[in-house]
PDB file of C-alpha atoms in Angstrom:
ATOM      1  CA  UNK T   1     -23.655 -20.709   8.303  1.00 38.00           C
ATOM      2  CA  UNK T   2     -26.324 -19.764   5.809  1.00 37.00           C
ATOM      3  CA  UNK T   3     -26.420 -16.128   7.000  1.00 38.00           C
ATOM      4  CA  UNK T   4     -22.701 -15.441   6.327  1.00 39.00           C
ATOM      5  CA  UNK T   5     -22.180 -13.505   3.108  1.00 44.00           C
ATOM      6  CA  UNK T   6     -18.996 -13.105   1.029  1.00 51.00           C
ATOM      7  CA  UNK T   7     -17.058  -9.932   1.788  1.00 54.00           C
ATOM      8  CA  UNK T   8     -17.876  -7.223  -0.809  1.00 60.00           C
ATOM      9  CA  UNK T   9     -15.123  -6.669  -3.379  1.00 57.00           C
ATOM     10  CA  UNK T  10     -14.377  -3.090  -2.297  1.00 58.00           C
ATOM     11  CA  UNK T  11     -14.067  -4.041   1.382  1.00 59.00           C
ATOM     12  CA  UNK T  12     -11.883  -6.999   0.493  1.00 57.00           C
ATOM     13  CA  UNK T  13      -9.646  -4.821  -1.672  1.00 55.00           C
ATOM     14  CA  UNK T  14      -9.203  -2.238   1.068  1.00 55.00           C
ATOM     15  CA  UNK T  15      -8.434  -4.955   3.616  1.00 57.00           C
ATOM     16  CA  UNK T  16      -5.878  -6.526   1.275  1.00 57.00           C
ATOM     17  CA  UNK T  17      -4.301  -3.120   0.667  1.00 55.00           C
ATOM     18  CA  UNK T  18      -3.971  -2.516   4.406  1.00 52.00           C
ATOM     19  CA  UNK T  19      -2.543  -5.985   5.012  1.00 51.00           C
ATOM     20  CA  UNK T  20      -0.025  -5.559   2.199  1.00 53.00           C
ATOM     21  CA  UNK T  21       1.071  -2.196   3.584  1.00 51.00           C
ATOM     22  CA  UNK T  22       1.517  -3.734   7.039  1.00 47.00           C
ATOM     23  CA  UNK T  23       3.470  -6.672   5.620  1.00 45.00           C
ATOM     24  CA  UNK T  24       5.813  -4.356   3.734  1.00 45.00           C
ATOM     25  CA  UNK T  25       6.989  -2.526   6.828  1.00 48.00           C
ATOM     26  CA  UNK T  26      10.604  -3.377   7.523  1.00 45.00           C
ATOM     27  CA  UNK T  27      11.014  -5.394   4.336  1.00 61.00           C
ATOM     28  CA  UNK T  28      13.702  -4.662   1.779  1.00 80.00           C
ATOM     29  CA  UNK T  29      12.362  -3.340  -1.505  1.00 93.00           C
ATOM     30  CA  UNK T  30      12.522  -5.714  -4.464  1.00 96.00           C
ATOM     31  CA  UNK T  31      14.762  -4.528  -7.336  1.00 98.00           C
ATOM     32  CA  UNK T  32      12.908  -4.289 -10.651  1.00 98.00           C
ATOM     33  CA  UNK T  33      13.571  -3.127 -14.185  1.00 98.00           C
ATOM     34  CA  UNK T  34      10.703  -2.053 -16.418  1.00 98.00           C
ATOM     35  CA  UNK T  35      10.911  -2.980 -20.108  1.00 98.00           C
ATOM     36  CA  UNK T  36       8.150  -0.871 -21.624  1.00 98.00           C
ATOM     37  CA  UNK T  37       6.746   0.572 -24.846  1.00 98.00           C
ATOM     38  CA  UNK T  38       5.090   3.324 -22.840  1.00 98.00           C
ATOM     39  CA  UNK T  39       3.089   5.834 -24.832  1.00 97.00           C
ATOM     40  CA  UNK T  40       1.222   3.499 -27.195  1.00 96.00           C
ATOM     41  CA  UNK T  41      -1.460   1.905 -25.048  1.00 96.00           C
ATOM     42  CA  UNK T  42      -2.109   3.424 -21.646  1.00 98.00           C
ATOM     43  CA  UNK T  43      -1.628   0.304 -19.557  1.00 98.00           C
ATOM     44  CA  UNK T  44       2.164   0.766 -19.407  1.00 98.00           C
ATOM     45  CA  UNK T  45       1.545   4.065 -17.643  1.00 98.00           C
ATOM     46  CA  UNK T  46      -0.663   2.388 -15.047  1.00 98.00           C
ATOM     47  CA  UNK T  47       1.839  -0.418 -14.412  1.00 98.00           C
ATOM     48  CA  UNK T  48       4.641   2.081 -13.820  1.00 98.00           C
ATOM     49  CA  UNK T  49       2.415   4.189 -11.573  1.00 98.00           C
ATOM     50  CA  UNK T  50       1.400   1.191  -9.473  1.00 98.00           C
ATOM     51  CA  UNK T  51       5.066   0.357  -8.912  1.00 98.00           C
ATOM     52  CA  UNK T  52       5.781   3.960  -7.900  1.00 97.00           C
ATOM     53  CA  UNK T  53       3.007   3.654  -5.302  1.00 96.00           C
ATOM     54  CA  UNK T  54       4.469   0.432  -3.905  1.00 96.00           C
ATOM     55  CA  UNK T  55       7.087   1.041  -1.165  1.00 95.00           C
ATOM     56  CA  UNK T  56       8.269  -2.532  -1.571  1.00 95.00           C
ATOM     57  CA  UNK T  57       9.400  -1.929  -5.156  1.00 97.00           C
ATOM     58  CA  UNK T  58      12.786  -0.404  -5.969  1.00 98.00           C
ATOM     59  CA  UNK T  59      12.739   0.637  -9.619  1.00 98.00           C
ATOM     60  CA  UNK T  60      16.355   0.385 -10.742  1.00 98.00           C
ATOM     61  CA  UNK T  61      15.724   1.332 -14.375  1.00 98.00           C
ATOM     62  CA  UNK T  62      12.925   2.092 -16.814  1.00 98.00           C
ATOM     63  CA  UNK T  63      14.069   0.737 -20.174  1.00 98.00           C
ATOM     64  CA  UNK T  64      12.142   1.767 -23.273  1.00 98.00           C
ATOM     65  CA  UNK T  65      11.351  -0.688 -26.066  1.00 98.00           C
ATOM     66  CA  UNK T  66       9.949  -0.757 -29.590  1.00 97.00           C
ATOM     67  CA  UNK T  67      10.108   1.889 -32.274  1.00 96.00           C
ATOM     68  CA  UNK T  68      11.310   5.350 -31.280  1.00 97.00           C
ATOM     69  CA  UNK T  69      12.744   4.459 -27.894  1.00 98.00           C
ATOM     70  CA  UNK T  70      14.112   7.960 -27.274  1.00 97.00           C
ATOM     71  CA  UNK T  71      10.639   9.464 -27.728  1.00 97.00           C
ATOM     72  CA  UNK T  72       9.273   6.886 -25.310  1.00 98.00           C
ATOM     73  CA  UNK T  73      12.033   7.808 -22.858  1.00 98.00           C
ATOM     74  CA  UNK T  74      10.724  11.393 -22.943  1.00 98.00           C
ATOM     75  CA  UNK T  75       7.312  10.099 -21.824  1.00 98.00           C
ATOM     76  CA  UNK T  76       8.993   8.230 -18.966  1.00 98.00           C
ATOM     77  CA  UNK T  77      11.021  11.316 -18.009  1.00 98.00           C
ATOM     78  CA  UNK T  78       7.949  13.525 -17.824  1.00 98.00           C
ATOM     79  CA  UNK T  79       6.047  10.974 -15.757  1.00 98.00           C
ATOM     80  CA  UNK T  80       8.849  10.436 -13.276  1.00 98.00           C
ATOM     81  CA  UNK T  81       9.474  14.156 -12.918  1.00 98.00           C
ATOM     82  CA  UNK T  82       5.841  15.117 -12.401  1.00 98.00           C
ATOM     83  CA  UNK T  83       5.291  12.181 -10.045  1.00 97.00           C
ATOM     84  CA  UNK T  84       8.259  13.158  -7.880  1.00 97.00           C
ATOM     85  CA  UNK T  85      10.616  10.321  -8.837  1.00 98.00           C
ATOM     86  CA  UNK T  86      13.201  12.051 -11.034  1.00 98.00           C
ATOM     87  CA  UNK T  87      15.991  10.067  -9.362  1.00 97.00           C
ATOM     88  CA  UNK T  88      15.034   6.828 -11.154  1.00 98.00           C
ATOM     89  CA  UNK T  89      17.376   6.000 -14.058  1.00 98.00           C
ATOM     90  CA  UNK T  90      16.006   5.810 -17.604  1.00 98.00           C
ATOM     91  CA  UNK T  91      17.486   3.579 -20.291  1.00 98.00           C
ATOM     92  CA  UNK T  92      16.943   4.084 -24.018  1.00 98.00           C
ATOM     93  CA  UNK T  93      16.360   0.716 -25.634  1.00 98.00           C
ATOM     94  CA  UNK T  94      16.996  -0.574 -29.137  1.00 97.00           C
ATOM     95  CA  UNK T  95      15.787   1.990 -31.694  1.00 94.00           C
ATOM     96  CA  UNK T  96      13.907   0.640 -34.721  1.00 89.00           C
ATOM     97  CA  UNK T  97      11.589   3.341 -36.069  1.00 85.00           C
ATOM     98  CA  UNK T  98      11.384   7.121 -35.827  1.00 86.00           C
ATOM     99  CA  UNK T  99       7.622   7.082 -36.410  1.00 86.00           C
ATOM    100  CA  UNK T 100       6.526   4.625 -33.691  1.00 89.00           C
ATOM    101  CA  UNK T 101       6.349   7.084 -30.802  1.00 91.00           C
ATOM    102  CA  UNK T 102       2.925   6.303 -29.383  1.00 93.00           C
ATOM    103  CA  UNK T 103      -0.161   8.461 -28.905  1.00 94.00           C
ATOM    104  CA  UNK T 104       1.123   9.900 -25.632  1.00 97.00           C
ATOM    105  CA  UNK T 105       4.323  11.357 -27.097  1.00 96.00           C
ATOM    106  CA  UNK T 106       2.725  14.742 -27.808  1.00 95.00           C
ATOM    107  CA  UNK T 107       2.032  15.030 -24.065  1.00 97.00           C
ATOM    108  CA  UNK T 108       5.779  14.841 -23.424  1.00 97.00           C
ATOM    109  CA  UNK T 109       7.311  16.190 -26.643  1.00 95.00           C
ATOM    110  CA  UNK T 110       8.553  19.381 -24.988  1.00 96.00           C
ATOM    111  CA  UNK T 111      10.147  17.465 -22.132  1.00 97.00           C
ATOM    112  CA  UNK T 112      13.460  16.658 -23.808  1.00 97.00           C
ATOM    113  CA  UNK T 113      15.768  14.219 -22.067  1.00 97.00           C
ATOM    114  CA  UNK T 114      18.304  16.927 -21.191  1.00 97.00           C
ATOM    115  CA  UNK T 115      15.665  18.350 -18.824  1.00 97.00           C
ATOM    116  CA  UNK T 116      15.541  15.160 -16.774  1.00 98.00           C
ATOM    117  CA  UNK T 117      17.293  15.464 -13.418  1.00 98.00           C
ATOM    118  CA  UNK T 118      18.113  11.774 -13.088  1.00 97.00           C
ATOM    119  CA  UNK T 119      20.455   9.506 -15.072  1.00 98.00           C
ATOM    120  CA  UNK T 120      19.645   8.768 -18.700  1.00 98.00           C
ATOM    121  CA  UNK T 121      21.550   5.924 -20.354  1.00 98.00           C
ATOM    122  CA  UNK T 122      21.686   6.051 -24.138  1.00 98.00           C
ATOM    123  CA  UNK T 123      22.699   2.387 -24.120  1.00 98.00           C
ATOM    124  CA  UNK T 124      19.868   1.241 -21.912  1.00 98.00           C
ATOM    125  CA  UNK T 125      20.548  -2.433 -22.615  1.00 98.00           C
ATOM    126  CA  UNK T 126      24.072  -2.164 -21.185  1.00 98.00           C
ATOM    127  CA  UNK T 127      22.682  -0.260 -18.204  1.00 98.00           C
ATOM    128  CA  UNK T 128      20.162  -3.040 -17.544  1.00 98.00           C
ATOM    129  CA  UNK T 129      22.892  -5.688 -17.731  1.00 98.00           C
ATOM    130  CA  UNK T 130      25.093  -3.711 -15.353  1.00 98.00           C
ATOM    131  CA  UNK T 131      22.265  -3.398 -12.811  1.00 98.00           C
ATOM    132  CA  UNK T 132      21.458  -7.112 -13.008  1.00 98.00           C
ATOM    133  CA  UNK T 133      25.097  -8.162 -12.803  1.00 98.00           C
ATOM    134  CA  UNK T 134      25.817  -6.023  -9.742  1.00 98.00           C
ATOM    135  CA  UNK T 135      22.631  -6.729  -7.808  1.00 98.00           C
ATOM    136  CA  UNK T 136      22.860  -8.726  -4.589  1.00 97.00           C
ATOM    137  CA  UNK T 137      19.280  -9.888  -5.196  1.00 97.00           C
ATOM    138  CA  UNK T 138      17.548 -11.379  -8.207  1.00 98.00           C
ATOM    139  CA  UNK T 139      16.230  -8.535 -10.371  1.00 98.00           C
ATOM    140  CA  UNK T 140      12.661  -8.846 -11.616  1.00 98.00           C
ATOM    141  CA  UNK T 141      12.186  -7.591 -15.167  1.00 98.00           C
ATOM    142  CA  UNK T 142       8.633  -6.359 -15.647  1.00 98.00           C
ATOM    143  CA  UNK T 143       8.288  -7.055 -19.362  1.00 98.00           C
ATOM    144  CA  UNK T 144       5.334  -5.148 -20.794  1.00 98.00           C
ATOM    145  CA  UNK T 145       6.396  -4.527 -24.385  1.00 98.00           C
ATOM    146  CA  UNK T 146       7.226  -6.437 -27.530  1.00 98.00           C
ATOM    147  CA  UNK T 147      10.544  -8.140 -26.755  1.00 98.00           C
ATOM    148  CA  UNK T 148      12.712  -5.996 -29.038  1.00 98.00           C
ATOM    149  CA  UNK T 149      15.420  -5.500 -26.394  1.00 98.00           C
ATOM    150  CA  UNK T 150      15.784  -9.105 -25.299  1.00 98.00           C
ATOM    151  CA  UNK T 151      17.769 -10.672 -28.190  1.00 98.00           C
ATOM    152  CA  UNK T 152      20.388  -7.923 -27.892  1.00 98.00           C
ATOM    153  CA  UNK T 153      20.481  -8.134 -24.091  1.00 98.00           C
ATOM    154  CA  UNK T 154      20.961 -11.904 -24.206  1.00 98.00           C
ATOM    155  CA  UNK T 155      23.515 -11.768 -27.049  1.00 98.00           C
ATOM    156  CA  UNK T 156      25.715  -9.130 -25.436  1.00 98.00           C
ATOM    157  CA  UNK T 157      25.228 -10.066 -21.791  1.00 98.00           C
ATOM    158  CA  UNK T 158      24.230 -13.755 -21.501  1.00 98.00           C
ATOM    159  CA  UNK T 159      25.130 -13.762 -17.793  1.00 97.00           C
ATOM    160  CA  UNK T 160      21.948 -11.806 -16.955  1.00 98.00           C
ATOM    161  CA  UNK T 161      19.839 -14.975 -16.923  1.00 98.00           C
ATOM    162  CA  UNK T 162      21.608 -16.051 -13.700  1.00 98.00           C
ATOM    163  CA  UNK T 163      20.401 -13.047 -11.694  1.00 98.00           C
ATOM    164  CA  UNK T 164      17.099 -11.994 -13.269  1.00 98.00           C
ATOM    165  CA  UNK T 165      13.614 -13.345 -13.694  1.00 98.00           C
ATOM    166  CA  UNK T 166      10.741 -12.267 -15.920  1.00 98.00           C
ATOM    167  CA  UNK T 167       7.306 -11.007 -14.925  1.00 98.00           C
ATOM    168  CA  UNK T 168       5.555 -10.471 -18.242  1.00 98.00           C
ATOM    169  CA  UNK T 169       2.291  -9.454 -19.790  1.00 98.00           C
ATOM    170  CA  UNK T 170       2.572 -11.923 -22.614  1.00 98.00           C
ATOM    171  CA  UNK T 171       0.559 -14.311 -24.716  1.00 98.00           C
ATOM    172  CA  UNK T 172      -2.839 -15.929 -24.945  1.00 98.00           C
ATOM    173  CA  UNK T 173      -3.330 -19.500 -23.740  1.00 98.00           C
ATOM    174  CA  UNK T 174      -7.023 -20.426 -23.703  1.00 98.00           C
ATOM    175  CA  UNK T 175      -8.610 -16.962 -23.951  1.00 98.00           C
ATOM    176  CA  UNK T 176      -8.190 -14.194 -26.501  1.00 98.00           C
ATOM    177  CA  UNK T 177      -9.027 -10.501 -26.565  1.00 98.00           C
ATOM    178  CA  UNK T 178     -12.296  -9.532 -24.906  1.00 96.00           C
ATOM    179  CA  UNK T 179     -12.371 -12.872 -23.061  1.00 97.00           C
ATOM    180  CA  UNK T 180     -12.953 -14.714 -26.324  1.00 98.00           C
ATOM    181  CA  UNK T 181     -12.708 -18.511 -26.093  1.00 98.00           C
ATOM    182  CA  UNK T 182     -10.427 -18.400 -29.147  1.00 98.00           C
ATOM    183  CA  UNK T 183      -6.750 -17.690 -28.327  1.00 98.00           C
ATOM    184  CA  UNK T 184      -5.129 -14.877 -30.287  1.00 98.00           C
ATOM    185  CA  UNK T 185      -1.663 -13.723 -31.294  1.00 98.00           C
ATOM    186  CA  UNK T 186      -1.248 -11.268 -28.409  1.00 98.00           C
ATOM    187  CA  UNK T 187       0.381  -7.962 -29.390  1.00 98.00           C
ATOM    188  CA  UNK T 188       3.508  -8.096 -27.218  1.00 98.00           C
ATOM    189  CA  UNK T 189       4.361 -11.486 -28.702  1.00 98.00           C
ATOM    190  CA  UNK T 190       3.079 -11.060 -32.264  1.00 98.00           C
ATOM    191  CA  UNK T 191       4.858  -7.725 -32.833  1.00 97.00           C
ATOM    192  CA  UNK T 192       8.235  -9.465 -32.470  1.00 98.00           C
ATOM    193  CA  UNK T 193       7.877 -13.267 -32.283  1.00 98.00           C
ATOM    194  CA  UNK T 194      11.630 -13.827 -32.544  1.00 98.00           C
ATOM    195  CA  UNK T 195      12.219 -11.534 -29.590  1.00 98.00           C
ATOM    196  CA  UNK T 196       9.649 -13.408 -27.527  1.00 98.00           C
ATOM    197  CA  UNK T 197      11.175 -16.737 -28.543  1.00 98.00           C
ATOM    198  CA  UNK T 198      14.539 -15.480 -27.263  1.00 98.00           C
ATOM    199  CA  UNK T 199      13.026 -14.340 -23.976  1.00 98.00           C
ATOM    200  CA  UNK T 200      11.056 -17.532 -23.362  1.00 98.00           C
ATOM    201  CA  UNK T 201      13.958 -19.896 -24.080  1.00 98.00           C
ATOM    202  CA  UNK T 202      16.767 -17.993 -22.303  1.00 98.00           C
ATOM    203  CA  UNK T 203      16.714 -20.168 -19.188  1.00 98.00           C
ATOM    204  CA  UNK T 204      15.508 -17.761 -16.507  1.00 98.00           C
ATOM    205  CA  UNK T 205      12.345 -18.113 -14.440  1.00 98.00           C
ATOM    206  CA  UNK T 206       9.323 -16.707 -16.277  1.00 98.00           C
ATOM    207  CA  UNK T 207       5.927 -15.795 -14.857  1.00 98.00           C
ATOM    208  CA  UNK T 208       3.277 -14.437 -17.206  1.00 98.00           C
ATOM    209  CA  UNK T 209      -0.166 -12.942 -17.228  1.00 98.00           C
ATOM    210  CA  UNK T 210      -1.657 -13.756 -20.639  1.00 98.00           C
ATOM    211  CA  UNK T 211      -4.909 -12.384 -22.022  1.00 98.00           C
ATOM    212  CA  UNK T 212      -6.642 -15.079 -19.989  1.00 98.00           C
ATOM    213  CA  UNK T 213      -6.215 -12.947 -16.836  1.00 98.00           C
ATOM    214  CA  UNK T 214      -5.232  -9.449 -17.950  1.00 98.00           C
ATOM    215  CA  UNK T 215      -7.460  -9.092 -20.990  1.00 98.00           C
ATOM    216  CA  UNK T 216     -10.506  -7.582 -19.261  1.00 96.00           C
ATOM    217  CA  UNK T 217      -8.977  -5.452 -16.485  1.00 98.00           C
ATOM    218  CA  UNK T 218     -10.862  -2.154 -16.530  1.00 98.00           C
ATOM    219  CA  UNK T 219     -11.881   0.351 -13.891  1.00 98.00           C
ATOM    220  CA  UNK T 220     -15.497   1.530 -13.789  1.00 97.00           C
ATOM    221  CA  UNK T 221     -18.052   2.655 -11.239  1.00 97.00           C
ATOM    222  CA  UNK T 222     -16.778   3.199  -7.694  1.00 96.00           C
ATOM    223  CA  UNK T 223     -13.290   1.889  -8.498  1.00 97.00           C
ATOM    224  CA  UNK T 224     -12.871   4.363 -11.367  1.00 97.00           C
ATOM    225  CA  UNK T 225     -14.188   7.187  -9.196  1.00 97.00           C
ATOM    226  CA  UNK T 226     -11.661   6.243  -6.509  1.00 96.00           C
ATOM    227  CA  UNK T 227      -8.830   6.504  -9.012  1.00 97.00           C
ATOM    228  CA  UNK T 228     -10.008   9.721 -10.668  1.00 96.00           C
ATOM    229  CA  UNK T 229     -10.551  11.481  -7.325  1.00 95.00           C
ATOM    230  CA  UNK T 230      -7.255  10.255  -5.855  1.00 96.00           C
ATOM    231  CA  UNK T 231      -5.182  12.625  -3.746  1.00 92.00           C
ATOM    232  CA  UNK T 232      -1.717  11.328  -4.693  1.00 95.00           C
ATOM    233  CA  UNK T 233       0.439  13.186  -7.205  1.00 96.00           C
ATOM    234  CA  UNK T 234       0.784   9.851  -9.014  1.00 97.00           C
ATOM    235  CA  UNK T 235      -2.968   9.430  -9.519  1.00 96.00           C
ATOM    236  CA  UNK T 236      -3.461  13.084 -10.465  1.00 97.00           C
ATOM    237  CA  UNK T 237      -0.702  12.976 -13.083  1.00 98.00           C
ATOM    238  CA  UNK T 238      -1.885   9.618 -14.380  1.00 98.00           C
ATOM    239  CA  UNK T 239      -5.494  10.773 -14.714  1.00 97.00           C
ATOM    240  CA  UNK T 240      -4.444  13.951 -16.526  1.00 97.00           C
ATOM    241  CA  UNK T 241      -2.291  11.989 -19.000  1.00 97.00           C
ATOM    242  CA  UNK T 242      -5.092   9.443 -19.504  1.00 97.00           C
ATOM    243  CA  UNK T 243      -7.435  12.203 -20.646  1.00 97.00           C
ATOM    244  CA  UNK T 244      -4.766  13.531 -23.020  1.00 96.00           C
ATOM    245  CA  UNK T 245      -4.111  10.060 -24.450  1.00 97.00           C
ATOM    246  CA  UNK T 246      -7.830   9.332 -24.863  1.00 96.00           C
ATOM    247  CA  UNK T 247      -8.511  12.655 -26.587  1.00 95.00           C
ATOM    248  CA  UNK T 248      -5.608  12.057 -28.974  1.00 94.00           C
ATOM    249  CA  UNK T 249      -7.131   8.705 -29.988  1.00 95.00           C
ATOM    250  CA  UNK T 250     -10.770   9.795 -29.790  1.00 95.00           C
ATOM    251  CA  UNK T 251     -11.443   7.284 -27.005  1.00 96.00           C
ATOM    252  CA  UNK T 252     -14.195   7.792 -24.447  1.00 96.00           C
ATOM    253  CA  UNK T 253     -12.868   7.170 -20.927  1.00 97.00           C
ATOM    254  CA  UNK T 254     -15.415   9.241 -19.039  1.00 95.00           C
ATOM    255  CA  UNK T 255     -17.230   6.235 -17.524  1.00 96.00           C
ATOM    256  CA  UNK T 256     -14.543   3.573 -17.510  1.00 97.00           C
ATOM    257  CA  UNK T 257     -10.883   3.123 -18.292  1.00 97.00           C
ATOM    258  CA  UNK T 258      -9.366   1.344 -21.237  1.00 97.00           C
ATOM    259  CA  UNK T 259      -8.078  -2.191 -20.616  1.00 98.00           C
ATOM    260  CA  UNK T 260      -5.121  -2.113 -18.210  1.00 98.00           C
ATOM    261  CA  UNK T 261      -3.410  -5.323 -19.358  1.00 98.00           C
ATOM    262  CA  UNK T 262       0.061  -4.423 -18.110  1.00 98.00           C
ATOM    263  CA  UNK T 263      -1.039  -3.598 -14.586  1.00 98.00           C
ATOM    264  CA  UNK T 264      -1.213  -7.340 -13.909  1.00 98.00           C
ATOM    265  CA  UNK T 265       2.475  -7.772 -14.833  1.00 98.00           C
ATOM    266  CA  UNK T 266       3.269  -5.379 -11.991  1.00 98.00           C
ATOM    267  CA  UNK T 267       0.942  -7.404  -9.734  1.00 98.00           C
ATOM    268  CA  UNK T 268       3.016 -10.520 -10.470  1.00 98.00           C
ATOM    269  CA  UNK T 269       5.862  -8.956  -8.462  1.00 97.00           C
ATOM    270  CA  UNK T 270       3.658  -8.994  -5.338  1.00 95.00           C
ATOM    271  CA  UNK T 271       2.181 -12.064  -3.640  1.00 93.00           C
ATOM    272  CA  UNK T 272      -0.401 -12.162  -6.496  1.00 97.00           C
ATOM    273  CA  UNK T 273      -2.735 -14.088  -4.204  1.00 97.00           C
ATOM    274  CA  UNK T 274      -5.830 -13.218  -6.233  1.00 98.00           C
ATOM    275  CA  UNK T 275      -4.560 -15.264  -9.192  1.00 98.00           C
ATOM    276  CA  UNK T 276      -4.507 -18.995  -9.913  1.00 98.00           C
ATOM    277  CA  UNK T 277      -1.244 -20.191 -11.494  1.00 98.00           C
ATOM    278  CA  UNK T 278      -0.289 -23.289 -13.424  1.00 98.00           C
ATOM    279  CA  UNK T 279       3.116 -24.311 -14.764  1.00 98.00           C
ATOM    280  CA  UNK T 280       2.738 -24.947 -18.490  1.00 98.00           C
ATOM    281  CA  UNK T 281       5.213 -25.814 -21.274  1.00 98.00           C
ATOM    282  CA  UNK T 282       4.900 -22.781 -23.555  1.00 98.00           C
ATOM    283  CA  UNK T 283       6.255 -22.454 -27.074  1.00 98.00           C
ATOM    284  CA  UNK T 284       6.131 -19.222 -29.072  1.00 98.00           C
ATOM    285  CA  UNK T 285       5.265 -19.827 -32.720  1.00 98.00           C
ATOM    286  CA  UNK T 286       6.622 -17.825 -35.633  1.00 98.00           C
ATOM    287  CA  UNK T 287       3.301 -15.953 -35.901  1.00 97.00           C
ATOM    288  CA  UNK T 288       3.250 -14.990 -32.230  1.00 98.00           C
ATOM    289  CA  UNK T 289       0.976 -17.596 -30.682  1.00 98.00           C
ATOM    290  CA  UNK T 290       1.851 -18.959 -27.245  1.00 98.00           C
ATOM    291  CA  UNK T 291       0.914 -22.629 -27.387  1.00 98.00           C
ATOM    292  CA  UNK T 292       1.065 -25.403 -24.821  1.00 98.00           C
ATOM    293  CA  UNK T 293       3.615 -27.874 -26.181  1.00 98.00           C
ATOM    294  CA  UNK T 294       4.689 -30.635 -23.786  1.00 98.00           C
ATOM    295  CA  UNK T 295       7.475 -31.776 -26.132  1.00 98.00           C
ATOM    296  CA  UNK T 296       9.095 -28.469 -27.070  1.00 97.00           C
ATOM    297  CA  UNK T 297       7.734 -25.867 -24.654  1.00 98.00           C
ATOM    298  CA  UNK T 298       9.549 -23.973 -21.894  1.00 98.00           C
ATOM    299  CA  UNK T 299       8.126 -24.295 -18.350  1.00 98.00           C
ATOM    300  CA  UNK T 300       6.341 -21.043 -17.544  1.00 98.00           C
ATOM    301  CA  UNK T 301       4.373 -20.063 -14.452  1.00 98.00           C
ATOM    302  CA  UNK T 302       1.139 -18.814 -16.022  1.00 98.00           C
ATOM    303  CA  UNK T 303      -1.611 -16.830 -14.294  1.00 98.00           C
ATOM    304  CA  UNK T 304      -4.566 -18.587 -15.920  1.00 98.00           C
ATOM    305  CA  UNK T 305      -7.598 -17.432 -13.932  1.00 98.00           C
ATOM    306  CA  UNK T 306      -8.712 -15.120 -11.143  1.00 98.00           C
ATOM    307  CA  UNK T 307      -9.565 -16.925  -7.926  1.00 98.00           C
ATOM    308  CA  UNK T 308     -13.090 -17.362  -6.507  1.00 97.00           C
ATOM    309  CA  UNK T 309     -14.501 -18.282  -9.911  1.00 97.00           C
ATOM    310  CA  UNK T 310     -13.217 -15.064 -11.405  1.00 97.00           C
ATOM    311  CA  UNK T 311     -14.698 -12.786  -8.744  1.00 97.00           C
ATOM    312  CA  UNK T 312     -11.251 -11.747  -7.540  1.00 98.00           C
ATOM    313  CA  UNK T 313     -10.799  -9.732 -10.734  1.00 98.00           C
ATOM    314  CA  UNK T 314     -13.191  -7.179  -9.213  1.00 97.00           C
ATOM    315  CA  UNK T 315     -11.234  -7.289  -5.970  1.00 98.00           C
ATOM    316  CA  UNK T 316      -8.055  -6.625  -7.955  1.00 98.00           C
ATOM    317  CA  UNK T 317      -9.589  -3.678  -9.799  1.00 98.00           C
ATOM    318  CA  UNK T 318     -10.631  -2.100  -6.497  1.00 97.00           C
ATOM    319  CA  UNK T 319      -7.203  -2.829  -5.058  1.00 97.00           C
ATOM    320  CA  UNK T 320      -5.268  -1.049  -7.803  1.00 98.00           C
ATOM    321  CA  UNK T 321      -7.717   1.880  -7.784  1.00 98.00           C
ATOM    322  CA  UNK T 322      -7.051   2.384  -4.069  1.00 97.00           C
ATOM    323  CA  UNK T 323      -3.293   1.957  -4.539  1.00 97.00           C
ATOM    324  CA  UNK T 324      -3.142   4.539  -7.304  1.00 97.00           C
ATOM    325  CA  UNK T 325      -5.327   7.015  -5.395  1.00 96.00           C
ATOM    326  CA  UNK T 326      -3.016   6.588  -2.442  1.00 90.00           C
ATOM    327  CA  UNK T 327      -2.183   9.098   0.261  1.00 79.00           C
ATOM    328  CA  UNK T 328      -1.576  12.735  -0.705  1.00 55.00           C
ATOM    329  CA  UNK T 329      -0.075  14.938  -1.728  1.00 52.00           C
TER     330      UNK T 329
END
């Protein structure tokens, strides 16, 4: 009928959140491993926080990637401790640079790994392989970093492809940064093209959110207020660390967040019903482009657009704001 109006984004997000919570009751939590370069951009922090707020996610390991992986593990350790999840294991990934710690390291520099109450694995790659190999369910790897750990994981433990699948923030198909119509060498791919080539061609199931869908995710207005005024310890810790990170980089996040690319990789582990997917043959070039190549590409489930002509992006932003704010304390 002509007098029926679409449900407002905030109402729809709250309804979806309630329905998801109801659906999760009695379900077994999904085992996941995070592969993250947390501490550089802030979106890794939001992806991890969203998973901590999801009772249907069982984080088996947070594995650090890229550069100074021990420094990044300190950031993880402080987050998990302050957010009340110090039982989650941390794995230190392949070290490549003492300097590449990320802008958030200073926030956690005094939280050395010996202060962490939970397990810390110096050989995080072996720990990840052990978890995957011993899991009775397929382990979802939330890949939100340059793929520096993947060649070593696949070389040493090739069996992991049989019991793991990838949910990645990766690539640029038809859209680039800032919703540009020109695709771009997306950072997670371009920083280590060979690592991404190894991940894409390993033979496991891959689902990605490229810049096409994650490249403009920001919280502003009522959604940002919901997050910043959240009662959960997760949202309070996340907001406090966001302000520290922004000040360190001279970024203004008073009215809206930075782009939360990686949050959508977490969302891929849910029903992801707000996204439209297509299976595309993707090839990673030597300069870090992810191109559609029907002759040489690997089949990848790609989140190409937000449903309802893109309007569901706003629904998603309200949804994650409410999830982060969560129940107290």
